């Protein structure tokens, strides 16, 4: 592949990613403004301020940490898509990791970038279409989605997802896996504050710790 | 215009935004597929990637739909539809909407009738999650090119580095699976449910892997993750009945 081409592909991904991101971001911020025009009323500022104070500080902190954690794993195209369509840790990233693993490509190569982008784009399209179909059929679907029988299945999606994913990755990186898994087990079992709402904060901790362990093992020639 | 949480105009606007978001995904998909061809990635590999990504997504997407239904009681369908299709994640949107509803003094079960409260909630749900939206267009290129430089300097380390990042994330979620096992000392076994589900899913994955290599059922590897996901989720039903939820 010509060098010129390599540069132009990544550059064009960044260029179009920025344009799409800024455009969709502007549209999303326009949405509540448009509602005000249509219904002829300003937002209730008491609710607005209380709600933002209760929500934004924590989620902005988590959001900023997530950018630095997930952007290197998602690749460029995957990042521009995932940060628009959301559900990164529970859908997009596992989907991309699995796709790269099966295609036998590395996240650090352009082949990885391309496969990850394809997987995340398909996953985004399918999620969006399923939600569209669900919204259209919401009346017949509601009893099914709310059925107490199925509730535990929907609640347990993360353990069901990461159990399978862990087998694939741990079995291929046994030496590197031991320390981070032990650390996370100890932290989550013995620190009561760590639960479903704080797992987002622990992901970067796990990532940084694993990189540190990897660096030490690599320098010692174990990996 | 008279306000209702399910006013048709809301669906028209939300529908338009969703079309825009779909267009972005299609644009990047076609671009990446063209690039895959140029790089000499086999058509079969690309096809398999598309099919298994689509199949994998079905079960988690239904879980997102559960979030839409849960929020629709107070917010109608249009706003949760938008929020959960764009950036939203189930955990975030439920908390954000909950905070906003609490500030409005209404519970999750009451339908909003005041447009000014509805618009305020729409703002809260949008602004709270906007960090990525605002920053990603400006920082992604820098972060990515920093990583690419590592790759040029030391190829082996750069491969180990990306593996280490994936493992770091996986280990955090494995730890999370165990976060409530401590409750067992208080006689509450429900903390074991996620652990059992994880083990079942791991076993399903291991069986798929063994069958694929030993019995040479090659197609199984393409569906191993969705299979282990659904088997794990299904096992949650008897485990919850047994251990209490």
Coordinates of C-alpha atoms in Angstrom, one line a residue:
Chain A
X1 CA 0.0 0.0 0.0
X2 CA 1.3 3.4 -0.9
X3 CA 2.2 5.6 2.0
X4 CA 0.3 8.5 0.6
X5 CA -2.9 6.4 0.7
X6 CA -2.4 5.3 4.3
X7 CA -2.2 8.9 5.5
X8 CA -5.1 10.0 3.5
X9 CA -7.4 7.3 4.9
X10 CA -6.8 8.1 8.6
X11 CA -6.9 11.8 7.9
X12 CA -10.2 11.5 6.1
X13 CA -11.6 9.4 9.0
X14 CA -10.7 12.2 11.4
X15 CA -12.0 14.9 9.2
X16 CA -15.3 13.3 8.5
X17 CA -15.6 12.1 12.2
X18 CA -15.2 15.7 13.4
X19 CA -17.8 17.0 10.9
X20 CA -20.3 14.4 11.8
X21 CA -19.6 14.7 15.5
X22 CA -20.0 18.5 15.6
X23 CA -23.1 18.4 13.4
X24 CA -24.9 15.7 15.5
X25 CA -23.8 17.5 18.7
X26 CA -25.3 20.7 17.5
X27 CA -28.6 19.0 16.5
X28 CA -28.8 17.3 20.0
X29 CA -28.4 20.6 21.8
X30 CA -30.9 22.2 19.4
X31 CA -33.5 19.6 20.3
X32 CA -34.5 21.0 23.7
X33 CA -34.3 24.5 22.3
X34 CA -36.7 23.5 19.5
X35 CA -39.1 22.1 22.0
X36 CA -39.2 25.5 23.7
X37 CA -40.2 27.1 20.4
X38 CA -42.8 24.6 19.6
X39 CA -44.5 24.5 22.9
X40 CA -44.0 28.2 23.6
X41 CA -42.4 27.8 27.0
X42 CA -38.9 28.1 28.6
X43 CA -37.6 25.1 30.6
X44 CA -38.5 25.1 34.3
X45 CA -35.2 26.5 35.6
X46 CA -35.5 25.0 39.1
X47 CA -35.8 21.5 37.7
X48 CA -33.1 22.2 35.1
X49 CA -30.5 23.5 37.6
X50 CA -31.3 20.9 40.3
X51 CA -31.1 18.1 37.7
X52 CA -27.9 19.3 36.1
X53 CA -26.2 19.8 39.5
X54 CA -27.3 16.2 40.6
X55 CA -26.1 14.7 37.3
X56 CA -23.5 16.6 35.4
X57 CA -20.5 16.8 37.7
X58 CA -20.2 13.0 38.1
X59 CA -21.0 12.1 34.6
X60 CA -18.7 14.8 33.1
X61 CA -15.9 13.4 35.2
X62 CA -16.7 9.8 34.2
X63 CA -17.2 11.0 30.6
X64 CA -13.7 12.6 30.4
X65 CA -12.1 9.6 31.9
X66 CA -14.0 7.4 29.4
X67 CA -12.7 9.3 26.5
X68 CA -9.0 8.7 27.5
X69 CA -9.8 5.0 28.3
X70 CA -12.0 4.0 25.3
X71 CA -10.6 6.1 22.4
X72 CA -7.4 4.0 22.2
X73 CA -9.4 0.8 22.3
X74 CA -12.1 1.8 19.8
X75 CA -9.9 3.1 17.1
X76 CA -10.6 6.4 15.2
X77 CA -13.7 5.4 13.2
X78 CA -15.1 3.4 16.1
X79 CA -14.6 6.3 18.5
X80 CA -16.5 8.8 16.3
X81 CA -19.4 6.4 16.0
X82 CA -19.5 5.0 19.6
X83 CA -19.4 8.4 21.3
X84 CA -22.5 9.3 19.3
X85 CA -24.5 6.1 19.6
X86 CA -23.5 5.2 23.1
X87 CA -23.6 1.9 25.1
X88 CA -19.8 1.6 24.7
X89 CA -18.9 -0.8 27.4
X90 CA -21.9 -3.0 27.1
X91 CA -22.3 -3.3 23.3
X92 CA -19.8 -1.4 21.1
X93 CA -16.5 -2.3 22.6
X94 CA -17.1 -6.0 23.3
X95 CA -18.4 -6.3 19.7
X96 CA -15.3 -4.6 18.3
X97 CA -12.9 -6.7 20.4
X98 CA -14.6 -9.9 19.4
X99 CA -14.6 -9.0 15.7
X100 CA -10.8 -8.1 15.7
X101 CA -10.0 -11.3 17.6
X102 CA -11.9 -13.5 15.1
X103 CA -10.5 -11.7 12.1
X104 CA -7.0 -12.1 13.5
X105 CA -6.2 -8.4 13.3
X106 CA -4.5 -6.2 15.9
X107 CA -6.1 -3.1 17.2
X108 CA -2.9 -1.2 16.6
X109 CA -2.9 -1.9 12.8
X110 CA -5.0 -0.3 10.2
X111 CA -6.6 -3.7 9.5
X112 CA -7.8 -3.5 13.2
X113 CA -9.1 0.0 12.7
X114 CA -11.1 -1.1 9.7
X115 CA -12.6 -4.2 11.2
X116 CA -13.4 -2.4 14.5
X117 CA -15.1 0.4 12.5
X118 CA -17.2 -2.2 10.5
X119 CA -18.3 -4.0 13.6
X120 CA -19.2 -0.9 15.5
X121 CA -21.0 0.6 12.6
X122 CA -23.1 -2.6 12.1
X123 CA -23.8 -2.8 15.8
X124 CA -24.9 0.8 15.9
X125 CA -27.2 0.3 12.9
X126 CA -28.7 -2.8 14.4
X127 CA -29.3 -1.3 17.8
X128 CA -30.9 1.8 16.3
X129 CA -33.2 -0.3 14.1
X130 CA -34.2 -2.7 16.9
X131 CA -35.1 0.3 19.0
X132 CA -37.1 1.8 16.1
X133 CA -38.9 -1.5 15.7
X134 CA -39.5 -1.7 19.4
X135 CA -40.9 1.8 19.5
X136 CA -43.3 0.9 16.7
X137 CA -44.4 -2.3 18.4
X138 CA -44.2 -0.9 21.9
X139 CA -47.8 -1.9 22.9
X140 CA -47.5 -5.6 22.2
X141 CA -43.9 -5.7 23.3
X142 CA -44.3 -4.0 26.7
X143 CA -45.7 -7.0 28.6
X144 CA -42.8 -9.1 27.3
X145 CA -40.1 -6.6 28.1
X146 CA -41.5 -6.0 31.5
X147 CA -42.3 -9.6 32.3
X148 CA -40.9 -10.5 35.7
X149 CA -39.7 -13.8 34.3
X150 CA -37.4 -12.1 31.8
X151 CA -36.3 -9.3 34.2
X152 CA -33.3 -11.2 35.7
X153 CA -32.0 -12.0 32.2
X154 CA -31.9 -8.3 31.2
X155 CA -30.4 -7.4 34.6
X156 CA -27.5 -9.9 34.2
X157 CA -26.3 -8.8 30.7
X158 CA -22.9 -7.6 31.9
X159 CA -21.9 -10.8 33.8
X160 CA -23.2 -12.8 30.8
X161 CA -21.2 -10.7 28.4
X162 CA -17.9 -10.5 30.2
X163 CA -17.8 -14.1 31.3
X164 CA -17.6 -15.2 27.6
X165 CA -15.2 -12.4 26.6
X166 CA -12.9 -13.1 29.6
X167 CA -12.5 -16.7 28.5
X168 CA -11.2 -15.6 25.1
X169 CA -8.9 -13.0 26.4
X170 CA -7.6 -14.5 29.6
X171 CA -6.8 -17.8 27.9
X172 CA -4.6 -16.0 25.4
X173 CA -2.9 -13.8 27.9
X174 CA -2.7 -15.9 31.1
X175 CA 0.5 -14.3 32.5
X176 CA -0.8 -10.8 32.0
X177 CA -4.3 -11.5 33.4
X178 CA -3.5 -12.8 36.9
X179 CA -2.5 -9.5 38.6
X180 CA -5.3 -7.3 37.3
X181 CA -8.0 -9.9 38.0
X182 CA -6.8 -10.4 41.6
X183 CA -6.6 -6.7 42.2
X184 CA -10.1 -6.1 40.9
X185 CA -11.6 -9.0 42.8
X186 CA -10.1 -7.7 46.1
X187 CA -11.3 -4.2 45.4
X188 CA -14.8 -5.1 44.4
X189 CA -15.3 -7.6 47.2
X190 CA -13.9 -5.6 50.0
X191 CA -14.7 -2.0 49.1
X192 CA -18.5 -1.6 49.6
X193 CA -18.6 1.7 47.6
X194 CA -17.7 -0.2 44.5
X195 CA -20.8 -1.4 42.6
X196 CA -22.7 -1.0 39.3
X197 CA -22.6 2.7 39.5
X198 CA -18.9 3.0 40.1
X199 CA -17.6 0.3 37.7
X200 CA -17.2 3.0 35.1
X201 CA -14.6 4.6 37.3
X202 CA -12.8 1.3 37.9
X203 CA -12.3 0.6 34.2
X204 CA -9.5 3.2 33.7
X205 CA -7.9 2.0 37.0
X206 CA -7.9 -1.6 35.7
X207 CA -6.5 -0.4 32.3
X208 CA -3.7 1.7 33.8
X209 CA -2.8 -1.1 36.3
X210 CA -2.7 -3.7 33.5
X211 CA -0.5 -1.5 31.3
X212 CA 1.9 -1.0 34.2
X213 CA 2.0 -4.8 34.8
X214 CA 2.5 -5.4 31.0
X215 CA 5.3 -2.9 30.9
X216 CA 7.2 -4.6 33.8
X217 CA 6.6 -8.1 32.4
X218 CA 7.7 -6.9 28.9
X219 CA 10.9 -5.3 30.2
X220 CA 11.7 -8.5 32.1
X221 CA 11.1 -10.5 28.9
X222 CA 8.2 -12.5 30.3
X223 CA 5.8 -11.4 27.6
Chain B
X1 CA -49.1 23.9 20.5
X2 CA -50.7 21.7 23.1
X3 CA -48.2 19.6 25.0
X4 CA -48.3 15.8 25.5
X5 CA -45.3 13.5 26.2
X6 CA -46.4 11.5 23.1
X7 CA -47.2 14.5 20.9
X8 CA -46.7 13.5 17.2
X9 CA -44.4 16.4 16.5
X10 CA -41.9 14.9 19.1
X11 CA -41.8 11.7 17.1
X12 CA -41.2 13.6 13.9
X13 CA -38.2 15.5 15.4
X14 CA -36.7 12.5 17.1
X15 CA -37.2 10.4 13.9
X16 CA -35.2 13.0 12.0
X17 CA -32.3 12.9 14.5
X18 CA -32.3 9.1 14.4
X19 CA -32.1 9.2 10.6
X20 CA -29.1 11.5 10.8
X21 CA -27.3 9.2 13.3
X22 CA -28.1 6.1 11.1
X23 CA -26.6 8.0 8.1
X24 CA -23.4 8.5 10.1
X25 CA -23.1 4.8 10.8
X26 CA -23.8 3.9 7.1
X27 CA -21.2 6.4 6.0
X28 CA -18.5 5.0 8.2
X29 CA -19.5 1.4 7.3
X30 CA -19.2 2.0 3.6
X31 CA -15.9 3.9 4.0
X32 CA -14.4 1.1 6.1
X33 CA -15.6 -1.6 3.7
X34 CA -14.0 0.2 0.8
X35 CA -10.7 0.6 2.8
X36 CA -10.9 -3.1 3.7
X37 CA -10.8 -4.0 0.1
X38 CA -7.8 -1.7 -0.6
X39 CA -6.0 -3.3 2.3
X40 CA -6.6 -6.8 0.9
X41 CA -8.8 -8.0 3.8
X42 CA -10.8 -11.0 2.4
X43 CA -14.5 -10.4 1.5
X44 CA -15.4 -13.4 3.6
X45 CA -13.8 -11.9 6.7
X46 CA -15.7 -8.6 6.2
X47 CA -19.0 -10.5 5.7
X48 CA -18.4 -12.6 8.9
X49 CA -17.6 -9.5 10.8
X50 CA -20.9 -7.9 9.7
X51 CA -23.1 -10.9 10.4
X52 CA -21.7 -11.7 13.8
X53 CA -21.7 -8.1 14.9
X54 CA -25.4 -7.9 13.9
X55 CA -26.3 -11.1 15.7
X56 CA -24.3 -10.2 18.8
X57 CA -26.1 -6.9 19.1
X58 CA -29.6 -8.3 19.2
X59 CA -29.8 -9.3 22.9
X60 CA -28.1 -6.2 24.4
X61 CA -30.3 -4.0 22.1
X62 CA -33.4 -5.6 23.7
X63 CA -32.0 -4.7 27.1
X64 CA -31.8 -1.1 25.9
X65 CA -35.5 -1.3 24.8
X66 CA -36.3 -2.3 28.3
X67 CA -34.9 1.0 29.4
X68 CA -37.1 2.9 26.9
X69 CA -40.2 1.1 28.2
X70 CA -39.2 1.9 31.8
X71 CA -38.7 5.6 31.2
X72 CA -41.8 5.9 28.9
X73 CA -44.2 5.9 31.8
X74 CA -43.2 9.3 32.9
X75 CA -41.5 10.8 29.8
X76 CA -43.6 9.3 27.0
X77 CA -41.8 7.3 24.2
X78 CA -40.2 10.0 22.1
X79 CA -37.7 11.4 24.6
X80 CA -36.4 8.0 25.9
X81 CA -36.2 6.8 22.3
X82 CA -33.9 9.6 21.4
X83 CA -31.9 9.5 24.6
X84 CA -31.3 5.7 24.4
X85 CA -30.5 5.8 20.6
X86 CA -28.0 8.6 20.8
X87 CA -25.1 8.5 23.3
X88 CA -27.4 7.3 26.1
X89 CA -26.6 4.2 28.0
X90 CA -29.3 2.5 30.1
X91 CA -27.5 3.2 33.4
X92 CA -26.9 6.8 32.7
X93 CA -30.4 7.8 31.3
X94 CA -32.2 6.1 34.1
X95 CA -30.2 8.0 36.7
X96 CA -30.4 11.3 34.8
X97 CA -34.1 11.1 34.3
X98 CA -34.5 10.0 37.9
X99 CA -32.6 13.0 39.2
X100 CA -34.6 15.4 37.0
X101 CA -37.9 13.8 38.0
X102 CA -36.9 14.1 41.6
X103 CA -36.1 17.7 41.2
X104 CA -39.5 18.2 39.6
X105 CA -41.1 16.5 42.6
X106 CA -42.7 13.7 40.6
X107 CA -42.0 10.0 40.8
X108 CA -41.0 7.6 38.0
X109 CA -44.6 6.5 37.5
X110 CA -46.4 9.8 36.9
X111 CA -46.7 11.2 33.4
X112 CA -45.3 14.7 32.9
X113 CA -48.0 17.2 31.9
X114 CA -46.1 20.4 32.2
X115 CA -44.0 21.2 29.0
X116 CA -41.5 23.4 31.0
X117 CA -40.7 20.4 33.2
X118 CA -40.4 18.1 30.2
X119 CA -38.0 20.5 28.4
X120 CA -36.0 20.9 31.6
X121 CA -35.6 17.1 31.8
X122 CA -34.6 16.9 28.2
X123 CA -31.9 19.5 28.9
X124 CA -30.7 17.6 32.0
X125 CA -30.5 14.3 30.1
X126 CA -28.6 16.0 27.2
X127 CA -26.2 18.1 29.1
X128 CA -25.2 15.5 31.7
X129 CA -23.8 13.1 29.1
X130 CA -22.4 15.7 26.7
X131 CA -18.7 15.4 27.8
X132 CA -17.9 12.9 25.0
X133 CA -20.1 14.7 22.5
X134 CA -18.2 18.0 23.0
X135 CA -14.7 16.7 23.5
X136 CA -14.4 13.7 21.1
X137 CA -14.2 15.8 17.9
X138 CA -11.3 17.7 19.3
X139 CA -9.1 15.2 21.2
X140 CA -9.5 11.9 19.2
X141 CA -6.9 12.7 16.6
X142 CA -4.3 13.7 19.1
X143 CA -4.9 10.5 21.2
X144 CA -4.8 8.3 18.2
X145 CA -1.7 9.7 16.7
X146 CA 0.1 9.4 20.0
X147 CA -0.7 5.7 20.0
X148 CA 0.3 5.3 16.4
X149 CA 3.8 6.7 17.3
X150 CA 4.2 4.0 20.0
X151 CA 3.4 1.5 17.3
X152 CA 6.1 2.9 14.9
X153 CA 8.7 2.8 17.7
X154 CA 8.1 -0.7 19.1
X155 CA 5.6 -2.9 17.2
X156 CA 5.6 -5.7 19.8
X157 CA 5.0 -3.4 22.7
X158 CA 2.2 -1.7 20.9
X159 CA 0.4 -5.0 20.4
X160 CA 0.9 -5.9 24.1
X161 CA -0.4 -2.4 25.0
X162 CA -3.7 -2.8 23.2
X163 CA -4.1 -6.3 24.7
X164 CA -3.4 -4.9 28.2
X165 CA -6.0 -2.2 27.7
X166 CA -8.7 -4.8 26.8
X167 CA -7.7 -7.0 29.7
X168 CA -7.8 -4.0 32.1
X169 CA -11.3 -3.3 31.1
X170 CA -12.4 -7.0 31.3
X171 CA -10.8 -7.4 34.7
X172 CA -12.7 -4.3 36.0
X173 CA -16.0 -5.9 34.9
X174 CA -15.0 -9.3 36.3
X175 CA -14.4 -7.6 39.7
X176 CA -17.8 -5.9 39.4
X177 CA -19.5 -9.3 39.0
X178 CA -18.3 -10.1 42.5
X179 CA -19.3 -6.8 44.1
X180 CA -22.2 -8.2 46.1
X181 CA -20.8 -11.6 47.2
X182 CA -20.1 -10.1 50.6
X183 CA -23.8 -10.0 51.3
X184 CA -23.7 -13.8 51.9
X185 CA -22.4 -13.2 55.4
X186 CA -25.7 -11.5 56.1
X187 CA -27.5 -14.5 54.7
X188 CA -28.3 -12.9 51.4
X189 CA -27.2 -15.2 48.5
X190 CA -28.4 -12.9 45.7
X191 CA -24.8 -11.6 45.3
X192 CA -23.9 -15.0 43.9
X193 CA -26.3 -14.7 40.9
X194 CA -24.0 -12.6 38.7
X195 CA -21.1 -14.9 39.6
X196 CA -23.1 -18.0 38.6
X197 CA -24.2 -16.3 35.4
X198 CA -20.6 -15.3 34.5
X199 CA -19.4 -18.9 35.1
X200 CA -22.2 -20.3 32.9
X201 CA -21.3 -17.8 30.2
X202 CA -17.6 -18.6 30.5
X203 CA -18.4 -22.4 30.2
X204 CA -20.6 -21.8 27.2
X205 CA -17.7 -19.9 25.5
X206 CA -15.2 -22.6 26.4
X207 CA -17.5 -25.3 25.0
X208 CA -18.0 -23.3 21.8
X209 CA -14.3 -22.9 21.5
X210 CA -13.5 -26.6 22.1
X211 CA -16.2 -27.7 19.6
X212 CA -15.0 -25.3 17.0
X213 CA -11.4 -26.5 17.1
X214 CA -11.7 -30.1 18.1
X215 CA -14.8 -31.1 16.2
X216 CA -13.9 -28.6 13.4
X217 CA -17.2 -26.7 13.6
X218 CA -15.7 -23.6 12.2
X219 CA -18.8 -21.4 12.0
X220 CA -19.3 -21.7 15.8
X221 CA -16.4 -19.3 16.5
X222 CA -18.4 -16.6 14.7
X223 CA -21.3 -17.0 17.0
X224 CA -19.5 -18.0 20.2
X225 CA -19.9 -14.6 21.9
X226 CA -23.6 -14.1 21.2
X227 CA -24.2 -17.8 22.2
X228 CA -22.4 -17.4 25.5
X229 CA -24.2 -14.1 26.1
X230 CA -27.7 -15.5 25.6
X231 CA -27.0 -18.7 27.5
X232 CA -25.6 -16.7 30.4
X233 CA -28.6 -14.3 30.3
X234 CA -31.1 -17.3 30.2
X235 CA -29.3 -18.9 33.2
X236 CA -30.0 -15.8 35.2
X237 CA -33.7 -16.8 35.3
X238 CA -33.3 -20.1 37.3
X239 CA -30.4 -18.7 39.4
X240 CA -32.5 -15.7 40.4
X241 CA -35.4 -18.0 41.3
X242 CA -33.0 -20.2 43.4
X243 CA -30.9 -17.5 45.1
X244 CA -33.4 -14.7 45.4
X245 CA -33.2 -11.4 43.5

